[in-house]
Coordinates of C-alpha atoms and ligand atoms in Angstrom, one line a residue:
M30 CA 0.0 0.0 0.0
A31 CA 1.3 3.4 -0.8
Q32 CA 2.1 5.6 2.2
N33 CA 1.3 9.2 2.4
S34 CA 4.1 11.1 4.2
E35 CA 1.5 13.6 5.4
K36 CA -0.3 10.9 7.5
A37 CA 0.5 9.9 11.0
Q38 CA 1.5 6.2 11.1
I39 CA -0.6 3.6 13.0
P40 CA 1.5 1.7 15.5
E41 CA 2.8 -1.4 13.7
K42 CA 0.8 -4.0 15.7
K43 CA -2.4 -2.1 14.9
S44 CA -2.0 -1.6 11.2
L45 CA -4.6 -4.3 10.3
L46 CA -7.3 -2.3 8.6
M47 CA -5.3 -0.8 5.8
N48 CA -5.5 -3.3 3.1
I49 CA -8.7 -3.8 1.1
L50 CA -9.7 -7.3 0.1
D51 CA -12.7 -8.6 -1.8
V52 CA -15.6 -10.4 -0.1
D53 CA -18.0 -11.6 -2.7
G54 CA -16.7 -9.1 -5.2
V55 CA -17.0 -6.2 -2.8
P56 CA -13.8 -4.6 -1.6
L57 CA -13.8 -4.6 2.2
P58 CA -11.1 -3.7 4.8
I59 CA -9.0 -6.7 5.7
V60 CA -10.4 -6.6 9.3
S61 CA -13.8 -7.4 7.8
K62 CA -12.5 -10.2 5.6
E63 CA -10.6 -11.8 8.5
M64 CA -13.7 -11.8 10.8
W65 CA -16.1 -12.5 7.9
N66 CA -17.6 -15.7 9.3
K67 CA -18.4 -14.1 12.6
I68 CA -19.8 -10.9 10.9
Y69 CA -22.0 -12.8 8.4
N70 CA -23.2 -15.1 11.2
F71 CA -23.9 -12.3 13.6
Q72 CA -27.1 -13.1 15.5
A73 CA -29.4 -10.1 15.4
K74 CA -32.2 -9.6 17.9
P75 CA -35.7 -8.3 16.9
D76 CA -35.2 -4.9 18.7
D77 CA -31.8 -4.2 17.1
L78 CA -31.9 -1.0 15.0
I79 CA -29.5 -1.1 12.1
L80 CA -28.1 2.1 10.6
A81 CA -26.9 1.3 7.0
T82 CA -24.9 3.7 4.9
Y83 CA -22.3 4.0 2.2
P84 CA -19.3 5.7 3.8
K85 CA -19.6 9.5 4.2
S86 CA -23.3 9.6 3.8
G87 CA -24.2 10.9 7.2
T88 CA -23.7 7.9 9.5
T89 CA -22.3 9.9 12.4
W90 CA -25.1 12.5 12.0
M91 CA -27.9 9.9 12.0
Q92 CA -26.3 8.1 14.9
E93 CA -26.4 11.3 16.9
I94 CA -30.0 11.8 16.1
L95 CA -30.9 8.2 17.0
D96 CA -28.9 8.4 20.3
M97 CA -30.7 11.6 21.2
I98 CA -34.0 9.9 20.4
Q99 CA -33.1 6.8 22.4
N100 CA -32.1 9.0 25.3
D101 CA -35.2 11.3 25.1
G102 CA -33.1 14.3 24.3
D103 CA -30.6 14.0 27.2
V104 CA -27.5 15.7 25.9
A105 CA -25.3 14.6 28.8
K106 CA -26.1 10.9 28.2
C107 CA -25.2 11.4 24.5
K108 CA -21.8 12.7 25.6
R109 CA -21.0 9.5 27.6
A110 CA -18.5 8.5 24.9
N111 CA -17.3 9.4 21.5
S112 CA -19.4 8.4 18.5
L113 CA -17.2 5.5 17.5
D114 CA -17.4 4.0 21.0
R115 CA -21.1 4.6 21.5
Y116 CA -22.4 2.2 18.8
P117 CA -20.3 -0.4 17.0
F118 CA -19.8 -0.9 13.3
L119 CA -20.6 -4.6 12.5
E120 CA -17.8 -5.1 10.2
V121 CA -15.1 -2.8 11.4
S122 CA -12.3 -2.8 13.9
F123 CA -10.5 0.3 15.1
P124 CA -6.9 0.4 16.2
H125 CA -7.7 2.2 19.5
K126 CA -10.2 -0.5 20.6
E127 CA -9.1 -3.8 22.2
K128 CA -11.9 -5.7 20.4
H129 CA -13.3 -6.0 16.9
D130 CA -16.6 -4.1 16.8
V131 CA -18.5 -7.3 15.9
D132 CA -17.5 -8.7 19.3
I133 CA -18.5 -5.4 21.0
A134 CA -21.8 -5.7 19.2
I135 CA -22.3 -9.3 20.4
E136 CA -21.7 -8.3 24.0
M137 CA -23.7 -5.1 23.9
P138 CA -26.9 -5.0 26.0
S139 CA -30.2 -4.3 24.1
P140 CA -31.6 -2.1 22.7
R141 CA -28.7 -2.0 20.3
I142 CA -28.0 0.4 17.5
L143 CA -25.6 -1.2 15.1
K144 CA -23.9 0.6 12.2
T145 CA -22.9 -0.9 8.9
H146 CA -21.4 0.2 5.6
L147 CA -22.1 -3.2 4.1
P148 CA -24.2 -3.5 0.9
S149 CA -27.6 -5.0 1.4
H150 CA -26.7 -8.4 -0.1
L151 CA -23.8 -8.9 2.4
I152 CA -25.7 -8.0 5.5
P153 CA -25.9 -10.8 8.1
P154 CA -29.0 -12.8 7.2
S155 CA -30.2 -12.8 10.8
I156 CA -31.0 -9.1 10.4
W157 CA -33.6 -10.0 7.8
K158 CA -34.8 -13.1 9.7
Q159 CA -35.4 -11.1 12.9
K160 CA -37.2 -8.4 10.9
C161 CA -34.9 -5.7 12.4
K162 CA -35.7 -2.1 11.5
V163 CA -33.1 -0.5 9.3
I164 CA -32.5 3.1 8.7
C165 CA -30.7 3.7 5.5
V166 CA -29.1 7.1 4.9
A167 CA -27.9 7.9 1.3
R168 CA -26.1 11.0 0.0
N169 CA -25.6 12.2 -3.5
A170 CA -22.6 10.6 -5.2
K171 CA -20.6 13.7 -5.9
D172 CA -20.6 15.0 -2.3
C173 CA -20.0 11.4 -1.0
L174 CA -17.0 11.1 -3.3
V175 CA -15.5 14.4 -2.1
S176 CA -16.0 13.6 1.5
Y177 CA -14.6 10.1 1.0
Y178 CA -11.5 11.6 -0.7
H179 CA -10.8 13.9 2.3
F180 CA -11.5 11.1 4.7
H181 CA -8.9 8.9 2.9
R182 CA -6.4 11.8 3.4
M183 CA -6.9 12.1 7.1
A184 CA -7.7 8.5 8.2
S185 CA -4.6 6.3 8.6
I186 CA -6.9 3.2 8.5
L187 CA -7.6 3.6 4.8
P188 CA -5.2 3.5 1.8
D189 CA -4.0 6.9 0.7
P190 CA -5.8 8.5 -2.3
Q191 CA -3.2 8.8 -5.0
S192 CA -4.6 11.9 -6.6
W193 CA -8.0 13.5 -6.7
E194 CA -8.4 12.4 -10.4
E195 CA -7.4 8.8 -9.6
F196 CA -9.7 8.7 -6.6
C197 CA -12.6 9.8 -8.8
E198 CA -11.8 6.9 -11.2
D199 CA -11.7 4.4 -8.3
F200 CA -15.0 5.7 -7.0
M201 CA -16.6 5.3 -10.4
S202 CA -15.3 1.8 -10.9
G203 CA -16.2 0.7 -7.4
K204 CA -12.7 0.0 -6.3
L205 CA -12.9 1.9 -2.9
A206 CA -13.7 0.2 0.4
Y207 CA -17.3 -1.0 0.4
G208 CA -17.4 -1.0 -3.4
S209 CA -19.6 0.7 -5.8
W210 CA -21.7 3.6 -4.5
Y211 CA -24.1 3.0 -7.3
D212 CA -24.7 -0.7 -6.4
H213 CA -24.8 0.2 -2.7
V214 CA -27.6 2.8 -2.9
K215 CA -29.6 0.9 -5.4
G216 CA -29.3 -2.4 -3.4
W217 CA -30.7 -0.8 -0.3
W218 CA -33.3 1.1 -2.3
D219 CA -34.6 -2.2 -3.7
A220 CA -34.4 -3.9 -0.3
K221 CA -36.7 -1.3 1.2
D222 CA -39.7 -2.9 -0.7
K223 CA -39.1 -6.2 1.1
H224 CA -38.0 -5.3 4.6
R225 CA -38.6 -2.8 7.4
I226 CA -36.4 0.0 6.0
L227 CA -36.6 3.7 6.3
Y228 CA -34.6 5.2 3.5
V229 CA -33.6 8.9 4.0
F230 CA -31.4 11.3 2.2
Y231 CA -28.6 13.4 3.6
E232 CA -29.8 16.4 1.6
D233 CA -33.3 16.1 3.1
I234 CA -32.0 16.0 6.6
K235 CA -30.0 19.1 5.8
K236 CA -33.0 20.9 4.2
N237 CA -35.5 20.0 7.0
P238 CA -34.0 18.2 9.9
K239 CA -37.2 18.3 11.9
C240 CA -39.2 16.6 9.2
T241 CA -36.6 13.8 9.1
I242 CA -36.7 13.4 12.8
H243 CA -40.5 13.1 12.7
K244 CA -40.2 10.4 10.1
V245 CA -37.6 8.5 12.2
L246 CA -39.8 8.8 15.3
E247 CA -42.8 7.4 13.3
F248 CA -40.7 4.6 12.0
L249 CA -39.5 3.8 15.6
E250 CA -43.1 4.1 16.8
K251 CA -42.0 6.6 19.4
T252 CA -43.3 10.1 20.3
L253 CA -41.4 12.9 21.9
P254 CA -42.5 16.4 23.0
E255 CA -41.9 19.1 20.4
E256 CA -39.5 20.8 22.8
T257 CA -37.3 17.7 22.8
I258 CA -37.4 17.4 19.1
N259 CA -36.2 21.1 18.8
K260 CA -33.4 20.2 21.2
I261 CA -32.4 17.2 19.0
V262 CA -32.4 19.5 15.9
Y263 CA -30.1 21.9 17.7
H264 CA -27.8 19.3 19.2
T265 CA -27.4 17.5 15.9
S266 CA -26.8 20.5 13.7
F267 CA -23.5 20.7 12.0
D268 CA -22.2 23.7 13.9
V269 CA -23.0 22.2 17.3
M270 CA -21.7 18.7 16.4
K271 CA -18.6 20.2 15.0
E272 CA -17.8 21.7 18.5
N273 CA -18.8 18.5 20.4
P274 CA -15.7 16.4 21.0
M275 CA -17.9 13.4 21.5
A276 CA -19.4 13.8 18.0
N277 CA -16.6 15.4 16.0
H278 CA -14.1 12.5 16.3
T279 CA -11.4 14.7 17.8
S280 CA -11.2 12.4 20.8
I281 CA -10.1 9.6 18.5
P282 CA -6.3 9.3 18.6
S283 CA -4.6 11.4 16.0
Y284 CA -2.7 8.4 14.7
I285 CA -6.1 7.2 13.4
Y286 CA -7.8 10.4 12.4
D287 CA -5.5 13.3 11.7
H288 CA -7.6 16.5 12.0
T289 CA -4.6 18.6 11.0
I290 CA -5.0 17.2 7.5
S291 CA -8.8 17.4 7.3
K292 CA -11.6 17.6 9.8
F293 CA -14.0 14.7 10.1
L294 CA -16.9 17.1 10.3
R295 CA -15.5 19.0 7.3
K296 CA -18.1 21.0 5.3
G297 CA -21.4 19.3 6.1
M298 CA -23.0 20.9 3.1
P299 CA -24.6 19.5 -0.1
G300 CA -22.9 21.0 -3.1
D301 CA -19.3 21.1 -2.0
W302 CA -18.5 18.9 -5.0
K303 CA -18.6 22.1 -7.1
N304 CA -15.4 23.2 -5.4
H305 CA -13.6 20.0 -6.6
F306 CA -15.0 18.9 -10.0
T307 CA -13.7 20.5 -13.1
V308 CA -16.1 20.9 -16.0
T309 CA -14.6 18.0 -17.9
M310 CA -14.7 15.7 -14.9
N311 CA -18.2 16.7 -14.2
E312 CA -19.3 15.8 -17.8
K313 CA -17.6 12.5 -17.6
F314 CA -19.0 11.7 -14.2
D315 CA -22.6 12.7 -15.3
E316 CA -22.4 10.5 -18.4
H317 CA -21.1 7.5 -16.3
Y318 CA -23.8 8.2 -13.6
K319 CA -26.6 8.1 -16.2
K320 CA -25.5 4.6 -17.3
K321 CA -25.0 3.3 -13.8
M322 CA -28.4 4.6 -12.5
A323 CA -30.4 3.8 -15.6
G324 CA -33.7 2.0 -14.7
T325 CA -33.8 2.9 -11.0
T326 CA -36.5 5.2 -9.5
L327 CA -33.9 6.4 -7.0
T328 CA -33.0 10.1 -7.5
F329 CA -30.7 12.4 -5.6
C330 CA -30.4 16.1 -5.3
T331 CA -26.8 17.4 -5.6
E332 CA -27.4 20.8 -4.0
I333 CA -30.0 22.6 -1.9
Ligands
PPS633 S1 -18.2 7.7 8.1 O1 -16.8 7.8 8.3 O2 -18.5 6.9 6.9 O3 -18.9 7.2 9.2 O4 -18.7 9.2 7.8 P1 -20.2 9.7 7.9 O5 -20.5 10.0 9.3 O6 -21.1 8.8 7.2 O7 -20.2 11.0 7.0 C1 -19.4 12.1 7.3 C2 -19.9 13.3 6.5 O8 -21.2 13.7 7.2 C3 -21.0 15.1 7.6 N1 -21.8 15.4 8.8 C4 -22.8 16.3 8.8 N2 -23.3 17.1 7.8 C5 -24.3 17.9 8.2 N3 -24.7 18.1 9.5 C6 -24.2 17.3 10.5 N4 -24.7 17.4 11.7 C7 -23.2 16.3 10.1 N5 -22.5 15.4 10.9 C8 -21.7 14.8 10.0 C9 -19.5 15.2 7.8 O9 -19.2 16.6 7.8 C10 -19.0 14.5 6.6 O10 -19.2 15.2 5.3 P2 -18.3 16.3 4.7 O11 -18.9 16.6 3.4 O12 -16.9 15.6 4.6 O13 -18.2 17.5 5.6

């Protein structure tokens, strides 16, 4: 793997995540591949809530919303630990944790909120069998790509992006960790017709967070006073989360996330892609996008 001299180095014994290997044709971090049997055979419980996203689509944001809902708007409770330590990713292991997240998930008391970047066809079958509720957050491809690029720059657990142009090519051909954005969003979109899935869009949360919170509450069959909902809107806004060390990932060791290179909560705005795409790149991307998304009813907005 190419090393980026800008990046802090992970201590040697912890450098497990960095290579990407295929599982069923989908590139996954090596820590997912190594634990694949355990991950795929994970035993879900009926009251597990699954948060499924392609990377950089608003996972941390929705997690904060869900945590606030689960804790009835108690901000102090939501600051009990940093985002990564509050709820596990099913398929990931982080160098600062003693255990793989799948083991943390197994031991976690219910009610559990479990995150995953897995495409719908690789999800542990017990999640479907137990009829777990799934909240899927999707974000437009261009902003997702830009965010993923900057994340690869600052996260030592991922391979370095060679150049912006090459990174774009890798995104379009589905070579990045978790594979094709196109297949991922379409796969979950189709799955929503067969399972208990609430599919929401990053751009819609941004446009009207309160409306999304209401949808989530309805999906979870929960009610909260309007005052608490207003509190959740405020606490989970970009500006507030950006200053919250338990939500902005600054409490994660800098050898994992180097915020001097790029912030985890970076722009938080639909449309930032315009600051990165050239006209030529944009035309090429749009043409490719049209082919990949032909025949689906799934549509995104790329600015608000
Ligand atoms: S990860 O690493 O896959 O879990 O990343 P993820 O949390 O899915 O996505 C990170 C991007 O989401 C933005 N974000 C937000 N945007 C708006 N409002 C709020 N509250 C918020 N919280 C996180 C975050 O800034 C990343 O996007 P970019 O475009 O890089 O800023």
